[in-house]
Amino acid sequence: TQLLEQSPQFLSIQEGENLTVYCNSSSVFSSLQWYRQEPGEGPVLLVTVVTGGEVKKLKRLTFQFGDARKDSSLHITAAQPGDTGLYLCAGNNAGGTSYGKLTFGQGTILTVHP
Amino acid sequence: NAGVTQTPKFRVLKTGQSMTLLCAQDMNHEYMYWYRQDPGMGLRLIHYSVGEGTTAKGEVPDGYNVSRLKKQNFLLGLESAAPSQTSVYFCASSYSPIVEQFFGPGTRLTVL
């Protein structure tokens, strides 16, 4: 069974601060996705990283895939109250018995105070 | 396009009762998934389908059954509900197993 450990589980910060969320595994993933979920709604994809060492930027959000494709991070610069939500990482293994299935981390609940 | 829709949005059951959750997608996706979400545990895969007429077990399939008789619909059944099945259930679909999954708004189920 592939596991994804996400940390921290909770993050409460002030507007304007920077933060990083980590997603770690002992397994190699062919790709890794980051989703954001707001209360009462389903998760929505933010980004997919595929290549080891890949860095993708989405405005103030920076996503990195580890060189060995076992870990990933999400960095938010100058957080805003609108960034509040649940952030989920999900690993995808395109081969073997895990084909077609995502493995999700436990999630990070981010609260940004004005 | 409605995307992925789920019916019902809320439901309260008594232990031992049965119910069916309906998921519908209008994106012509081959792959459909049922997850449950519990506090501190992320999303856990219950069952999934790689095409019409096919189903497969996920990480936590016990106590649930599924059917995919039509490509656009994926049904999740609870034959005899238990309090441990109190959760928020999400359906998702995708056109390929390695790309974005589109999620429905969820069904909040409480089993008393």
CSV table of C-alpha atoms in Angstrom, one decimal:
chain,number,residue,atom,x,y,z
A,1,THR,CA,0.0,0.0,0.0
A,2,GLN,CA,1.4,3.4,-1.0
A,3,LEU,CA,1.2,6.1,1.7
A,4,LEU,CA,1.5,9.8,1.5
A,5,GLU,CA,2.3,11.7,4.7
A,6,GLN,CA,1.3,15.3,4.6
A,7,SER,CA,2.4,17.9,7.0
A,8,PRO,CA,1.5,20.0,8.9
A,9,GLN,CA,-2.1,18.9,9.4
A,10,PHE,CA,-3.1,22.4,10.6
A,11,LEU,CA,-1.7,25.8,9.8
A,12,SER,CA,-3.0,29.1,11.1
A,13,ILE,CA,-1.2,32.2,10.0
A,14,GLN,CA,-1.6,35.9,9.5
A,15,GLU,CA,-2.2,37.6,6.1
A,16,GLY,CA,1.1,38.3,4.4
A,17,GLU,CA,3.1,35.4,5.9
A,18,ASN,CA,4.7,32.6,3.8
A,19,LEU,CA,4.1,28.9,4.4
A,20,THR,CA,5.1,25.5,3.1
A,21,VAL,CA,3.1,22.3,3.1
A,22,TYR,CA,5.0,19.0,2.6
A,23,CYS,CA,3.9,15.7,1.1
A,24,ASN,CA,6.3,12.7,1.6
A,25,SER,CA,6.3,9.0,0.7
A,26,SER,CA,8.6,6.1,0.6
A,27,SER,CA,7.0,5.2,-2.7
A,28,VAL,CA,7.8,6.6,-6.2
A,29,PHE,CA,4.9,8.2,-8.0
A,30,SER,CA,4.7,8.8,-11.7
A,31,SER,CA,2.9,12.1,-11.0
A,32,LEU,CA,1.6,14.1,-8.1
A,33,GLN,CA,-1.4,16.3,-7.9
A,34,TRP,CA,-2.3,19.1,-5.5
A,35,TYR,CA,-6.0,19.8,-4.9
A,36,ARG,CA,-7.7,22.6,-2.9
A,37,GLN,CA,-11.0,22.0,-1.2
A,38,GLU,CA,-13.4,24.6,0.3
A,39,PRO,CA,-16.0,23.7,2.9
A,40,GLY,CA,-19.1,22.0,1.4
A,41,GLU,CA,-17.4,21.4,-1.9
A,42,GLY,CA,-15.3,18.8,-3.6
A,43,PRO,CA,-11.6,19.1,-4.2
A,44,VAL,CA,-10.4,21.1,-7.3
A,45,LEU,CA,-7.1,20.5,-9.0
A,46,LEU,CA,-4.4,23.2,-8.6
A,47,VAL,CA,-1.5,21.5,-10.4
A,48,THR,CA,0.0,18.3,-11.6
A,49,VAL,CA,3.8,17.7,-11.5
A,50,VAL,CA,5.2,14.9,-13.5
A,51,THR,CA,9.0,15.2,-13.8
A,52,GLY,CA,11.4,14.7,-10.9
A,53,GLY,CA,12.7,18.2,-9.8
A,54,GLU,CA,9.9,19.9,-11.6
A,55,VAL,CA,8.8,23.3,-10.3
A,56,LYS,CA,5.5,24.9,-11.2
A,57,LYS,CA,4.2,28.3,-10.3
A,58,LEU,CA,0.6,29.4,-10.0
A,59,LYS,CA,0.6,33.1,-9.1
A,60,ARG,CA,1.7,33.1,-5.4
A,61,LEU,CA,1.8,29.3,-5.2
A,62,THR,CA,4.9,27.3,-6.0
A,63,PHE,CA,4.8,23.5,-6.4
A,64,GLN,CA,7.9,21.3,-6.4
A,65,PHE,CA,8.3,17.6,-7.2
A,66,GLY,CA,11.2,15.9,-5.6
A,67,ASP,CA,14.1,14.6,-7.7
A,68,ALA,CA,13.2,11.0,-6.8
A,69,ARG,CA,9.5,11.6,-7.3
A,70,LYS,CA,8.8,10.5,-3.7
A,71,ASP,CA,7.9,13.9,-2.2
A,72,SER,CA,6.4,17.3,-3.1
A,73,SER,CA,6.0,20.7,-1.5
A,74,LEU,CA,3.6,23.6,-1.9
A,75,HIS,CA,4.8,27.0,-1.0
A,76,ILE,CA,2.5,30.0,-0.7
A,77,THR,CA,4.0,33.5,-0.7
A,78,ALA,CA,2.3,36.4,1.1
A,79,ALA,CA,-0.8,34.3,2.1
A,80,GLN,CA,-4.2,36.0,1.8
A,81,PRO,CA,-7.5,35.1,3.5
A,82,GLY,CA,-8.8,33.7,0.2
A,83,ASP,CA,-6.1,31.0,0.4
A,84,THR,CA,-8.0,29.5,3.4
A,85,GLY,CA,-9.0,25.9,2.7
A,86,LEU,CA,-8.0,22.3,2.8
A,87,TYR,CA,-5.0,21.4,0.6
A,88,LEU,CA,-4.6,17.8,-0.5
A,89,CYS,CA,-1.7,16.1,-2.3
A,90,ALA,CA,-2.4,13.0,-4.3
A,91,GLY,CA,0.0,10.6,-5.9
A,92,ASN,CA,-0.6,8.7,-9.1
A,93,ASN,CA,1.2,5.5,-10.1
A,94,ALA,CA,0.6,4.8,-13.7
A,95,GLY,CA,1.7,1.1,-13.5
A,96,GLY,CA,1.1,-2.1,-11.5
A,97,THR,CA,-1.8,-2.7,-9.2
A,98,SER,CA,-2.2,1.0,-8.4
A,99,TYR,CA,-3.1,1.9,-12.0
A,100,GLY,CA,-5.9,4.3,-12.2
A,101,LYS,CA,-5.9,5.1,-8.5
A,102,LEU,CA,-4.9,8.2,-6.6
A,103,THR,CA,-3.4,8.0,-3.1
A,104,PHE,CA,-4.3,11.0,-1.1
A,105,GLY,CA,-2.4,12.6,1.8
A,106,GLN,CA,-4.3,13.4,5.0
A,107,GLY,CA,-4.7,17.1,4.0
A,108,THR,CA,-3.5,20.4,5.5
A,109,ILE,CA,-6.2,22.8,6.8
A,110,LEU,CA,-4.9,26.3,6.2
A,111,THR,CA,-6.5,29.3,7.9
A,112,VAL,CA,-5.2,32.8,6.9
A,113,HIS,CA,-6.3,35.5,9.3
A,114,PRO,CA,-6.8,39.1,8.1
B,1,ASN,CA,-22.4,21.3,-18.4
B,2,ALA,CA,-23.2,20.2,-14.9
B,3,GLY,CA,-19.9,18.3,-14.5
B,4,VAL,CA,-20.2,15.7,-11.7
B,5,THR,CA,-23.4,15.7,-9.6
B,6,GLN,CA,-24.3,13.7,-6.6
B,7,THR,CA,-27.7,12.8,-5.1
B,8,PRO,CA,-28.6,13.2,-2.3
B,9,LYS,CA,-26.6,16.0,-0.6
B,10,PHE,CA,-27.5,14.9,2.9
B,11,ARG,CA,-29.0,11.8,4.4
B,12,VAL,CA,-29.5,10.4,7.9
B,13,LEU,CA,-29.9,6.6,8.3
B,14,LYS,CA,-30.6,4.3,11.2
B,15,THR,CA,-28.2,1.4,11.7
B,16,GLY,CA,-29.2,-1.5,9.4
B,17,GLN,CA,-31.0,0.6,6.8
B,18,SER,CA,-29.9,0.6,3.2
B,19,MET,CA,-29.5,3.3,0.7
B,20,THR,CA,-28.0,4.1,-2.7
B,21,LEU,CA,-25.9,7.2,-3.6
B,22,LEU,CA,-26.1,8.3,-7.2
B,23,CYS,CA,-23.2,9.9,-9.1
B,24,ALA,CA,-23.7,11.3,-12.6
B,25,GLN,CA,-21.2,12.9,-15.0
B,26,ASP,CA,-21.8,14.6,-18.3
B,27,MET,CA,-18.2,14.7,-19.5
B,28,ASN,CA,-18.1,11.3,-21.2
B,29,HIS,CA,-15.4,10.1,-18.8
B,30,GLU,CA,-14.4,6.5,-18.7
B,31,TYR,CA,-13.1,6.5,-15.1
B,32,MET,CA,-15.3,7.0,-12.1
B,33,TYR,CA,-14.5,6.8,-8.4
B,34,TRP,CA,-16.2,6.8,-5.0
B,35,TYR,CA,-14.3,8.2,-2.0
B,36,ARG,CA,-15.1,8.8,1.6
B,37,GLN,CA,-13.6,11.7,3.6
B,38,ASP,CA,-13.1,11.5,7.3
B,39,PRO,CA,-11.4,14.1,9.5
B,40,GLY,CA,-7.6,13.8,9.4
B,41,MET,CA,-7.7,10.9,6.9
B,42,GLY,CA,-7.8,12.7,3.6
B,43,LEU,CA,-9.8,10.9,0.8
B,44,ARG,CA,-9.9,7.1,0.8
B,45,LEU,CA,-11.0,5.2,-2.3
B,46,ILE,CA,-13.9,2.8,-1.8
B,47,HIS,CA,-14.6,1.5,-5.3
B,48,TYR,CA,-13.8,2.6,-8.8
B,49,SER,CA,-14.7,1.8,-12.4
B,50,VAL,CA,-12.6,2.0,-15.5
B,51,GLY,CA,-15.5,1.8,-17.9
B,52,GLU,CA,-19.2,0.9,-18.3
B,53,GLY,CA,-20.0,-2.5,-16.8
B,54,THR,CA,-16.7,-2.7,-14.8
B,55,THR,CA,-16.0,-2.1,-11.2
B,56,ALA,CA,-13.1,-2.7,-8.9
B,57,LYS,CA,-12.3,-2.5,-5.2
B,58,GLY,CA,-10.4,0.4,-3.7
B,59,GLU,CA,-8.8,0.8,-0.3
B,60,VAL,CA,-11.9,0.5,1.9
B,61,PRO,CA,-14.6,-1.5,0.0
B,62,ASP,CA,-16.1,-3.5,2.9
B,63,GLY,CA,-19.8,-2.7,3.5
B,64,TYR,CA,-20.2,-1.1,0.1
B,65,ASN,CA,-21.3,-2.2,-3.3
B,66,VAL,CA,-21.2,-0.4,-6.7
B,67,SER,CA,-22.7,-0.6,-10.1
B,68,ARG,CA,-21.8,1.1,-13.4
B,69,LEU,CA,-24.6,0.0,-15.8
B,70,LYS,CA,-24.4,3.3,-17.8
B,71,LYS,CA,-21.2,5.2,-18.6
B,72,GLN,CA,-22.5,8.4,-17.1
B,73,ASN,CA,-23.7,6.9,-13.8
B,74,PHE,CA,-21.9,5.3,-10.9
B,75,LEU,CA,-24.0,4.0,-8.0
B,76,LEU,CA,-22.7,3.4,-4.4
B,77,GLY,CA,-24.9,1.1,-2.2
B,78,LEU,CA,-24.9,0.5,1.5
B,79,GLU,CA,-26.8,-2.7,2.2
B,80,SER,CA,-26.8,-2.5,6.0
B,81,ALA,CA,-25.6,0.9,7.2
B,82,ALA,CA,-23.3,1.1,10.3
B,83,PRO,CA,-22.3,4.1,12.4
B,84,SER,CA,-18.7,3.6,11.1
B,85,GLN,CA,-20.0,4.6,7.7
B,86,THR,CA,-20.9,8.1,8.8
B,87,SER,CA,-18.8,10.2,6.5
B,88,VAL,CA,-18.8,12.6,3.6
B,89,TYR,CA,-18.8,10.7,0.3
B,90,PHE,CA,-17.3,12.1,-2.9
B,91,CYS,CA,-17.7,10.9,-6.4
B,92,ALA,CA,-15.1,11.8,-9.1
B,93,SER,CA,-14.5,11.1,-12.7
B,94,SER,CA,-11.7,11.4,-15.2
B,95,TYR,CA,-11.0,10.6,-18.9
B,96,SER,CA,-7.7,9.0,-18.0
B,97,PRO,CA,-6.3,7.6,-14.8
B,98,ILE,CA,-3.3,9.8,-14.8
B,99,VAL,CA,-4.9,13.2,-15.2
B,100,GLU,CA,-7.2,15.5,-13.2
B,101,GLN,CA,-10.1,14.0,-11.4
B,102,PHE,CA,-13.3,16.1,-11.3
B,103,PHE,CA,-15.2,15.8,-8.0
B,104,GLY,CA,-18.8,16.2,-7.2
B,105,PRO,CA,-20.0,18.4,-4.3
B,106,GLY,CA,-20.3,15.4,-1.8
B,107,THR,CA,-23.0,13.6,0.2
B,108,ARG,CA,-23.0,14.0,3.9
B,109,LEU,CA,-24.2,10.7,5.4
B,110,THR,CA,-24.9,10.2,9.1
B,111,VAL,CA,-25.7,6.7,10.5
B,112,LEU,CA,-27.3,6.7,13.9
